[in-house]
Amino acid sequence: MIVEGKNAVKELLKAGRTIDKICVQKGDKAAESLAMQAKEKGAKAVFCSRENLDKLSVARKHQGVIAYTTDFSYSDMDEILDAPEDSRLVVILDGVEDPHNLGSILRSAECLGAAGVVIGKHRAVAVNDTVIKTSCGAAEYVKVARVTNVNDVIRDLKDRFFKVYAMDMDGKELASADLSGDVALVLGAEGSGVSALTKKLCDGAVRIPMTGEIASMNVSVAAGVGMYEYVRQRGLKG
């Protein structure tokens, strides 16, 4: 996997991810410092011109640093559920395809203390270099499970007494929902939202009240609002 950008690579190093090779821009002190840190951990460090880095870059936003690292390591559901009962928040994504949205959701999940994020294997984006960069390193700290069928996960969570809510424009106001105990929030694809079958499996639907002319929020923004409401109802302080 190729990861680009100073902050993303810094978090890889901080989290202990194995980096095989790191290419940095000569003369960029911050980039060279990252190269030295990676080299101390066994990586091959290569110092390049800006032009050569531009040729190597996939995202075209390398900020003077490109790292070649091991693939992202997914968690399983047992790892996500290995948190104190009655205080677990799981975010389930039903067909989210935009890597920038997934990266932003992972960042919010890490900041707001979610137990983990569940994504599907089909018709959904995996954790790739763009997701890692957009998450600003949060992907290294939040547990992500990639599953064959998100509906099976919902059924299992309900059997474990989770309250499962779909975030949907036809639901009741988010603030009126009971988010005590273990909770799962389900968010759908950018265009179509939560699928009808998945919505039927949920205990209910919740919506974010809006007063503007636009009828819907970006899925990553909606996820952040939903996670914040979970934290707000619990009166948690950071």
PDB file of C-alpha atoms in Angstrom:
ATOM      1  CA  MET A   1       0.000   0.000   0.000  1.00  0.00           C
ATOM      2  CA  ILE A   2       1.204   3.523  -0.816  1.00  0.00           C
ATOM      3  CA  VAL A   3       0.498   6.246   1.752  1.00  0.00           C
ATOM      4  CA  GLU A   4       1.216   9.885   0.964  1.00  0.00           C
ATOM      5  CA  GLY A   5       1.387  13.018   3.078  1.00  0.00           C
ATOM      6  CA  LYS A   6       3.269  14.070   6.203  1.00  0.00           C
ATOM      7  CA  ASN A   7       0.472  13.626   8.749  1.00  0.00           C
ATOM      8  CA  ALA A   8      -0.663  10.272   7.388  1.00  0.00           C
ATOM      9  CA  VAL A   9       2.874   8.850   7.386  1.00  0.00           C
ATOM     10  CA  LYS A  10       3.590  10.343  10.810  1.00  0.00           C
ATOM     11  CA  GLU A  11       0.606   8.458  12.247  1.00  0.00           C
ATOM     12  CA  LEU A  12       1.706   5.244  10.529  1.00  0.00           C
ATOM     13  CA  LEU A  13       5.031   5.505  12.336  1.00  0.00           C
ATOM     14  CA  LYS A  14       3.388   6.426  15.613  1.00  0.00           C
ATOM     15  CA  ALA A  15       1.035   3.438  15.394  1.00  0.00           C
ATOM     16  CA  GLY A  16       3.864   1.038  14.610  1.00  0.00           C
ATOM     17  CA  ARG A  17       2.808   0.067  11.074  1.00  0.00           C
ATOM     18  CA  THR A  18       5.647  -1.571   9.127  1.00  0.00           C
ATOM     19  CA  ILE A  19       7.049   0.711   6.424  1.00  0.00           C
ATOM     20  CA  ASP A  20       9.209  -1.005   3.814  1.00  0.00           C
ATOM     21  CA  LYS A  21      10.396   2.108   1.990  1.00  0.00           C
ATOM     22  CA  ILE A  22       9.926   5.839   2.355  1.00  0.00           C
ATOM     23  CA  CYS A  23      10.662   8.410  -0.342  1.00  0.00           C
ATOM     24  CA  VAL A  24      11.003  12.025   0.759  1.00  0.00           C
ATOM     25  CA  GLN A  25      11.825  15.346  -0.830  1.00  0.00           C
ATOM     26  CA  LYS A  26      15.422  16.433  -0.401  1.00  0.00           C
ATOM     27  CA  GLY A  27      15.719  19.633   1.601  1.00  0.00           C
ATOM     28  CA  ASP A  28      12.304  19.316   3.272  1.00  0.00           C
ATOM     29  CA  LYS A  29      13.281  19.130   6.944  1.00  0.00           C
ATOM     30  CA  ALA A  30       9.973  17.715   8.183  1.00  0.00           C
ATOM     31  CA  ALA A  31       9.967  15.062   5.464  1.00  0.00           C
ATOM     32  CA  GLU A  32      13.600  14.155   6.128  1.00  0.00           C
ATOM     33  CA  SER A  33      12.821  13.791   9.837  1.00  0.00           C
ATOM     34  CA  LEU A  34      10.100  11.263   8.996  1.00  0.00           C
ATOM     35  CA  ALA A  35      12.571   9.411   6.783  1.00  0.00           C
ATOM     36  CA  MET A  36      15.030   9.149   9.661  1.00  0.00           C
ATOM     37  CA  GLN A  37      12.317   7.840  11.987  1.00  0.00           C
ATOM     38  CA  ALA A  38      11.270   5.250   9.431  1.00  0.00           C
ATOM     39  CA  LYS A  39      14.880   4.250   8.803  1.00  0.00           C
ATOM     40  CA  GLU A  40      15.389   3.638  12.529  1.00  0.00           C
ATOM     41  CA  LYS A  41      12.504   1.159  12.315  1.00  0.00           C
ATOM     42  CA  GLY A  42      13.999  -0.714   9.392  1.00  0.00           C
ATOM     43  CA  ALA A  43      12.638   1.131   6.371  1.00  0.00           C
ATOM     44  CA  LYS A  44      14.699   1.971   3.322  1.00  0.00           C
ATOM     45  CA  ALA A  45      14.919   5.766   3.013  1.00  0.00           C
ATOM     46  CA  VAL A  46      15.222   7.381  -0.417  1.00  0.00           C
ATOM     47  CA  PHE A  47      15.748  11.116  -0.900  1.00  0.00           C
ATOM     48  CA  CYS A  48      14.241  12.431  -4.130  1.00  0.00           C
ATOM     49  CA  SER A  49      13.668  15.617  -6.049  1.00  0.00           C
ATOM     50  CA  ARG A  50      10.188  17.115  -6.093  1.00  0.00           C
ATOM     51  CA  GLU A  51       9.887  16.118  -9.739  1.00  0.00           C
ATOM     52  CA  ASN A  52      10.631  12.466  -9.031  1.00  0.00           C
ATOM     53  CA  LEU A  53       8.145  12.398  -6.159  1.00  0.00           C
ATOM     54  CA  ASP A  54       5.508  13.857  -8.461  1.00  0.00           C
ATOM     55  CA  LYS A  55       6.110  10.939 -10.838  1.00  0.00           C
ATOM     56  CA  LEU A  56       5.813   8.402  -8.010  1.00  0.00           C
ATOM     57  CA  SER A  57       2.726   9.991  -6.503  1.00  0.00           C
ATOM     58  CA  VAL A  58      -0.683   8.441  -7.059  1.00  0.00           C
ATOM     59  CA  ALA A  59      -2.759  11.068  -5.259  1.00  0.00           C
ATOM     60  CA  ARG A  60      -0.680  14.028  -6.494  1.00  0.00           C
ATOM     61  CA  LYS A  61      -0.776  15.414  -2.941  1.00  0.00           C
ATOM     62  CA  HIS A  62       2.291  13.804  -1.419  1.00  0.00           C
ATOM     63  CA  GLN A  63       3.537  16.831   0.601  1.00  0.00           C
ATOM     64  CA  GLY A  64       7.078  15.591   0.061  1.00  0.00           C
ATOM     65  CA  VAL A  65       6.514  12.138   1.593  1.00  0.00           C
ATOM     66  CA  ILE A  66       5.536   8.797   0.040  1.00  0.00           C
ATOM     67  CA  ALA A  67       5.631   5.612   2.129  1.00  0.00           C
ATOM     68  CA  TYR A  68       5.342   2.018   0.958  1.00  0.00           C
ATOM     69  CA  THR A  69       3.766   0.015   3.731  1.00  0.00           C
ATOM     70  CA  THR A  70       1.960  -3.196   4.585  1.00  0.00           C
ATOM     71  CA  ASP A  71      -1.728  -3.462   3.690  1.00  0.00           C
ATOM     72  CA  PHE A  72      -4.306  -2.176   6.138  1.00  0.00           C
ATOM     73  CA  SER A  73      -5.162  -4.691   8.847  1.00  0.00           C
ATOM     74  CA  TYR A  74      -8.899  -5.078   9.425  1.00  0.00           C
ATOM     75  CA  SER A  75     -10.434  -6.071  12.746  1.00  0.00           C
ATOM     76  CA  ASP A  76     -13.106  -8.691  13.280  1.00  0.00           C
ATOM     77  CA  MET A  77     -16.376  -8.010  15.064  1.00  0.00           C
ATOM     78  CA  ASP A  78     -15.170  -9.635  18.277  1.00  0.00           C
ATOM     79  CA  GLU A  79     -12.378  -7.065  18.466  1.00  0.00           C
ATOM     80  CA  ILE A  80     -14.839  -4.224  17.951  1.00  0.00           C
ATOM     81  CA  LEU A  81     -17.115  -5.598  20.648  1.00  0.00           C
ATOM     82  CA  ASP A  82     -14.223  -6.022  23.075  1.00  0.00           C
ATOM     83  CA  ALA A  83     -15.201  -2.839  24.901  1.00  0.00           C
ATOM     84  CA  PRO A  84     -17.177  -2.228  28.110  1.00  0.00           C
ATOM     85  CA  GLU A  85     -20.812  -3.223  27.635  1.00  0.00           C
ATOM     86  CA  ASP A  86     -23.481  -0.518  27.700  1.00  0.00           C
ATOM     87  CA  SER A  87     -21.020   2.015  26.329  1.00  0.00           C
ATOM     88  CA  ARG A  88     -20.343   0.754  22.807  1.00  0.00           C
ATOM     89  CA  LEU A  89     -21.064   2.729  19.648  1.00  0.00           C
ATOM     90  CA  VAL A  90     -20.712   0.912  16.330  1.00  0.00           C
ATOM     91  CA  VAL A  91     -21.021   2.739  13.006  1.00  0.00           C
ATOM     92  CA  ILE A  92     -22.248   0.577  10.116  1.00  0.00           C
ATOM     93  CA  LEU A  93     -21.835   1.803   6.545  1.00  0.00           C
ATOM     94  CA  ASP A  94     -24.210   0.375   3.948  1.00  0.00           C
ATOM     95  CA  GLY A  95     -22.565   0.887   0.564  1.00  0.00           C
ATOM     96  CA  VAL A  96     -20.429   4.003   1.111  1.00  0.00           C
ATOM     97  CA  GLU A  97     -18.197   4.214  -1.979  1.00  0.00           C
ATOM     98  CA  ASP A  98     -16.333   7.519  -1.659  1.00  0.00           C
ATOM     99  CA  PRO A  99     -12.918   7.093   0.028  1.00  0.00           C
ATOM    100  CA  HIS A 100     -12.928  10.688   1.249  1.00  0.00           C
ATOM    101  CA  ASN A 101     -16.221  10.096   3.055  1.00  0.00           C
ATOM    102  CA  LEU A 102     -14.930   6.899   4.646  1.00  0.00           C
ATOM    103  CA  GLY A 103     -11.746   8.650   5.745  1.00  0.00           C
ATOM    104  CA  SER A 104     -13.719  11.485   7.317  1.00  0.00           C
ATOM    105  CA  ILE A 105     -16.013   9.019   9.100  1.00  0.00           C
ATOM    106  CA  LEU A 106     -13.015   7.154  10.531  1.00  0.00           C
ATOM    107  CA  ARG A 107     -11.592  10.444  11.781  1.00  0.00           C
ATOM    108  CA  SER A 108     -14.854  11.329  13.550  1.00  0.00           C
ATOM    109  CA  ALA A 109     -15.175   7.787  14.917  1.00  0.00           C
ATOM    110  CA  GLU A 110     -11.721   7.968  16.464  1.00  0.00           C
ATOM    111  CA  CYS A 111     -12.247  11.458  17.893  1.00  0.00           C
ATOM    112  CA  LEU A 112     -15.654  10.598  19.372  1.00  0.00           C
ATOM    113  CA  GLY A 113     -14.731   7.214  20.802  1.00  0.00           C
ATOM    114  CA  ALA A 114     -16.674   4.793  18.614  1.00  0.00           C
ATOM    115  CA  ALA A 115     -15.904   1.136  19.286  1.00  0.00           C
ATOM    116  CA  GLY A 116     -15.530   0.552  15.571  1.00  0.00           C
ATOM    117  CA  VAL A 117     -16.749   1.005  12.013  1.00  0.00           C
ATOM    118  CA  VAL A 118     -18.216  -1.758   9.845  1.00  0.00           C
ATOM    119  CA  ILE A 119     -17.974  -1.675   6.045  1.00  0.00           C
ATOM    120  CA  GLY A 120     -19.103  -4.143   3.401  1.00  0.00           C
ATOM    121  CA  LYS A 121     -16.904  -6.083   1.003  1.00  0.00           C
ATOM    122  CA  HIS A 122     -19.175  -5.486  -1.987  1.00  0.00           C
ATOM    123  CA  ARG A 123     -20.189  -2.189  -3.616  1.00  0.00           C
ATOM    124  CA  ALA A 124     -18.280  -0.282  -0.944  1.00  0.00           C
ATOM    125  CA  VAL A 125     -14.872   1.328  -0.687  1.00  0.00           C
ATOM    126  CA  ALA A 126     -12.131  -0.489   1.207  1.00  0.00           C
ATOM    127  CA  VAL A 127      -9.527   1.236   3.365  1.00  0.00           C
ATOM    128  CA  ASN A 128      -6.999   2.475   0.817  1.00  0.00           C
ATOM    129  CA  ASP A 129      -4.339   5.166   0.672  1.00  0.00           C
ATOM    130  CA  THR A 130      -6.902   7.935   0.070  1.00  0.00           C
ATOM    131  CA  VAL A 131      -8.955   6.814   3.070  1.00  0.00           C
ATOM    132  CA  ILE A 132      -5.867   6.760   5.294  1.00  0.00           C
ATOM    133  CA  LYS A 133      -4.747  10.221   4.165  1.00  0.00           C
ATOM    134  CA  THR A 134      -8.235  11.723   4.544  1.00  0.00           C
ATOM    135  CA  SER A 135      -8.559  10.231   8.025  1.00  0.00           C
ATOM    136  CA  CYS A 136      -5.421  12.165   9.054  1.00  0.00           C
ATOM    137  CA  GLY A 137      -4.076   9.009  10.676  1.00  0.00           C
ATOM    138  CA  ALA A 138      -7.268   8.010  12.501  1.00  0.00           C
ATOM    139  CA  ALA A 139      -7.447   4.822  10.430  1.00  0.00           C
ATOM    140  CA  GLU A 140      -4.509   3.538  12.470  1.00  0.00           C
ATOM    141  CA  TYR A 141      -6.454   3.774  15.728  1.00  0.00           C
ATOM    142  CA  VAL A 142     -10.111   3.002  15.039  1.00  0.00           C
ATOM    143  CA  LYS A 143     -11.143  -0.620  14.516  1.00  0.00           C
ATOM    144  CA  VAL A 144     -12.603  -1.330  11.073  1.00  0.00           C
ATOM    145  CA  ALA A 145     -14.338  -4.602  10.193  1.00  0.00           C
ATOM    146  CA  ARG A 146     -14.901  -5.505   6.550  1.00  0.00           C
ATOM    147  CA  VAL A 147     -17.765  -7.968   6.302  1.00  0.00           C
ATOM    148  CA  THR A 148     -19.577  -9.926   3.621  1.00  0.00           C
ATOM    149  CA  ASN A 149     -23.058  -8.857   4.740  1.00  0.00           C
ATOM    150  CA  VAL A 150     -23.812  -5.840   6.933  1.00  0.00           C
ATOM    151  CA  ASN A 151     -27.341  -7.144   7.523  1.00  0.00           C
ATOM    152  CA  ASP A 152     -25.915 -10.186   9.296  1.00  0.00           C
ATOM    153  CA  VAL A 153     -23.953  -7.814  11.535  1.00  0.00           C
ATOM    154  CA  ILE A 154     -27.125  -5.891  12.368  1.00  0.00           C
ATOM    155  CA  ARG A 155     -28.936  -9.113  13.298  1.00  0.00           C
ATOM    156  CA  ASP A 156     -26.035 -10.162  15.504  1.00  0.00           C
ATOM    157  CA  LEU A 157     -25.881  -6.789  17.259  1.00  0.00           C
ATOM    158  CA  LYS A 158     -29.613  -6.889  17.957  1.00  0.00           C
ATOM    159  CA  ASP A 159     -29.165 -10.340  19.472  1.00  0.00           C
ATOM    160  CA  ARG A 160     -26.573  -8.707  21.732  1.00  0.00           C
ATOM    161  CA  PHE A 161     -29.180  -6.077  22.765  1.00  0.00           C
ATOM    162  CA  PHE A 162     -27.763  -3.201  20.748  1.00  0.00           C
ATOM    163  CA  LYS A 163     -30.219  -0.497  19.713  1.00  0.00           C
ATOM    164  CA  VAL A 164     -29.790  -0.154  15.958  1.00  0.00           C
ATOM    165  CA  TYR A 165     -30.872   3.058  14.219  1.00  0.00           C
ATOM    166  CA  ALA A 166     -30.762   3.892  10.525  1.00  0.00           C
ATOM    167  CA  MET A 167     -29.961   7.522   9.817  1.00  0.00           C
ATOM    168  CA  ASP A 168     -32.682   8.445   7.356  1.00  0.00           C
ATOM    169  CA  MET A 169     -34.631  11.568   6.410  1.00  0.00           C
ATOM    170  CA  ASP A 170     -37.940   9.854   7.249  1.00  0.00           C
ATOM    171  CA  GLY A 171     -36.946   9.044  10.831  1.00  0.00           C
ATOM    172  CA  LYS A 172     -37.693  10.808  14.093  1.00  0.00           C
ATOM    173  CA  GLU A 173     -35.443  13.606  15.297  1.00  0.00           C
ATOM    174  CA  LEU A 174     -32.040  12.331  16.345  1.00  0.00           C
ATOM    175  CA  ALA A 175     -32.092  14.143  19.684  1.00  0.00           C
ATOM    176  CA  SER A 176     -35.310  12.356  20.685  1.00  0.00           C
ATOM    177  CA  ALA A 177     -33.830   8.879  20.199  1.00  0.00           C
ATOM    178  CA  ASP A 178     -32.641   6.934  23.232  1.00  0.00           C
ATOM    179  CA  LEU A 179     -28.913   6.452  22.668  1.00  0.00           C
ATOM    180  CA  SER A 180     -28.180   4.954  26.066  1.00  0.00           C
ATOM    181  CA  GLY A 181     -26.523   1.550  26.316  1.00  0.00           C
ATOM    182  CA  ASP A 182     -24.995  -0.125  23.284  1.00  0.00           C
ATOM    183  CA  VAL A 183     -25.906   1.606  20.024  1.00  0.00           C
ATOM    184  CA  ALA A 184     -25.293   1.061  16.310  1.00  0.00           C
ATOM    185  CA  LEU A 185     -25.848   3.815  13.749  1.00  0.00           C
ATOM    186  CA  VAL A 186     -26.382   2.734  10.140  1.00  0.00           C
ATOM    187  CA  LEU A 187     -25.628   5.108   7.271  1.00  0.00           C
ATOM    188  CA  GLY A 188     -26.197   4.432   3.597  1.00  0.00           C
ATOM    189  CA  ALA A 189     -24.617   5.162   0.259  1.00  0.00           C
ATOM    190  CA  GLU A 190     -24.089   8.757  -0.805  1.00  0.00           C
ATOM    191  CA  GLY A 191     -26.917   8.744  -3.336  1.00  0.00           C
ATOM    192  CA  SER A 192     -29.427   6.118  -2.274  1.00  0.00           C
ATOM    193  CA  GLY A 193     -29.091   6.083   1.523  1.00  0.00           C
ATOM    194  CA  VAL A 194     -29.762   3.024   3.659  1.00  0.00           C
ATOM    195  CA  SER A 195     -31.285   0.200   1.608  1.00  0.00           C
ATOM    196  CA  ALA A 196     -34.909  -0.759   2.272  1.00  0.00           C
ATOM    197  CA  LEU A 197     -34.040  -4.235   3.556  1.00  0.00           C
ATOM    198  CA  THR A 198     -31.376  -2.907   5.902  1.00  0.00           C
ATOM    199  CA  LYS A 199     -33.738  -0.233   7.181  1.00  0.00           C
ATOM    200  CA  LYS A 200     -36.359  -2.870   8.018  1.00  0.00           C
ATOM    201  CA  LEU A 201     -33.854  -4.701  10.196  1.00  0.00           C
ATOM    202  CA  CYS A 202     -33.170  -1.611  12.309  1.00  0.00           C
ATOM    203  CA  ASP A 203     -35.066  -0.759  15.484  1.00  0.00           C
ATOM    204  CA  GLY A 204     -35.971   2.602  14.014  1.00  0.00           C
ATOM    205  CA  ALA A 205     -34.783   5.527  11.933  1.00  0.00           C
ATOM    206  CA  VAL A 206     -33.454   8.897  13.052  1.00  0.00           C
ATOM    207  CA  ARG A 207     -32.943  12.125  11.171  1.00  0.00           C
ATOM    208  CA  ILE A 208     -30.988  15.311  11.630  1.00  0.00           C
ATOM    209  CA  PRO A 209     -33.368  18.308  11.586  1.00  0.00           C
ATOM    210  CA  MET A 210     -32.447  20.779   8.858  1.00  0.00           C
ATOM    211  CA  THR A 211     -33.730  24.231   8.033  1.00  0.00           C
ATOM    212  CA  GLY A 212     -31.938  24.928   4.743  1.00  0.00           C
ATOM    213  CA  GLU A 213     -33.024  24.332   1.169  1.00  0.00           C
ATOM    214  CA  ILE A 214     -30.815  21.261   0.658  1.00  0.00           C
ATOM    215  CA  ALA A 215     -32.630  18.092   1.686  1.00  0.00           C
ATOM    216  CA  SER A 216     -29.693  15.977   2.793  1.00  0.00           C
ATOM    217  CA  MET A 217     -26.208  16.109   4.322  1.00  0.00           C
ATOM    218  CA  ASN A 218     -23.020  14.513   3.129  1.00  0.00           C
ATOM    219  CA  VAL A 219     -22.802  11.034   4.702  1.00  0.00           C
ATOM    220  CA  SER A 220     -19.584  11.808   6.563  1.00  0.00           C
ATOM    221  CA  VAL A 221     -21.112  14.946   8.087  1.00  0.00           C
ATOM    222  CA  ALA A 222     -24.258  13.044   9.074  1.00  0.00           C
ATOM    223  CA  ALA A 223     -22.144  10.322  10.674  1.00  0.00           C
ATOM    224  CA  GLY A 224     -20.245  12.912  12.693  1.00  0.00           C
ATOM    225  CA  VAL A 225     -23.473  14.512  13.917  1.00  0.00           C
ATOM    226  CA  GLY A 226     -24.886  11.118  14.881  1.00  0.00           C
ATOM    227  CA  MET A 227     -21.764  10.158  16.801  1.00  0.00           C
ATOM    228  CA  TYR A 228     -21.677  13.516  18.548  1.00  0.00           C
ATOM    229  CA  GLU A 229     -25.299  13.104  19.683  1.00  0.00           C
ATOM    230  CA  TYR A 230     -24.358   9.733  21.174  1.00  0.00           C
ATOM    231  CA  VAL A 231     -21.569  11.441  23.131  1.00  0.00           C
ATOM    232  CA  ARG A 232     -23.767  14.415  24.079  1.00  0.00           C
ATOM    233  CA  GLN A 233     -26.510  12.244  25.558  1.00  0.00           C
ATOM    234  CA  ARG A 234     -23.966  10.534  27.755  1.00  0.00           C
ATOM    235  CA  GLY A 235     -22.553  13.814  29.002  1.00  0.00           C
ATOM    236  CA  LEU A 236     -19.010  12.720  28.245  1.00  0.00           C
ATOM    237  CA  LYS A 237     -16.200  15.210  28.535  1.00  0.00           C
ATOM    238  CA  GLY A 238     -12.849  15.050  26.748  1.00  0.00           C
TER     239      GLY A 238
END
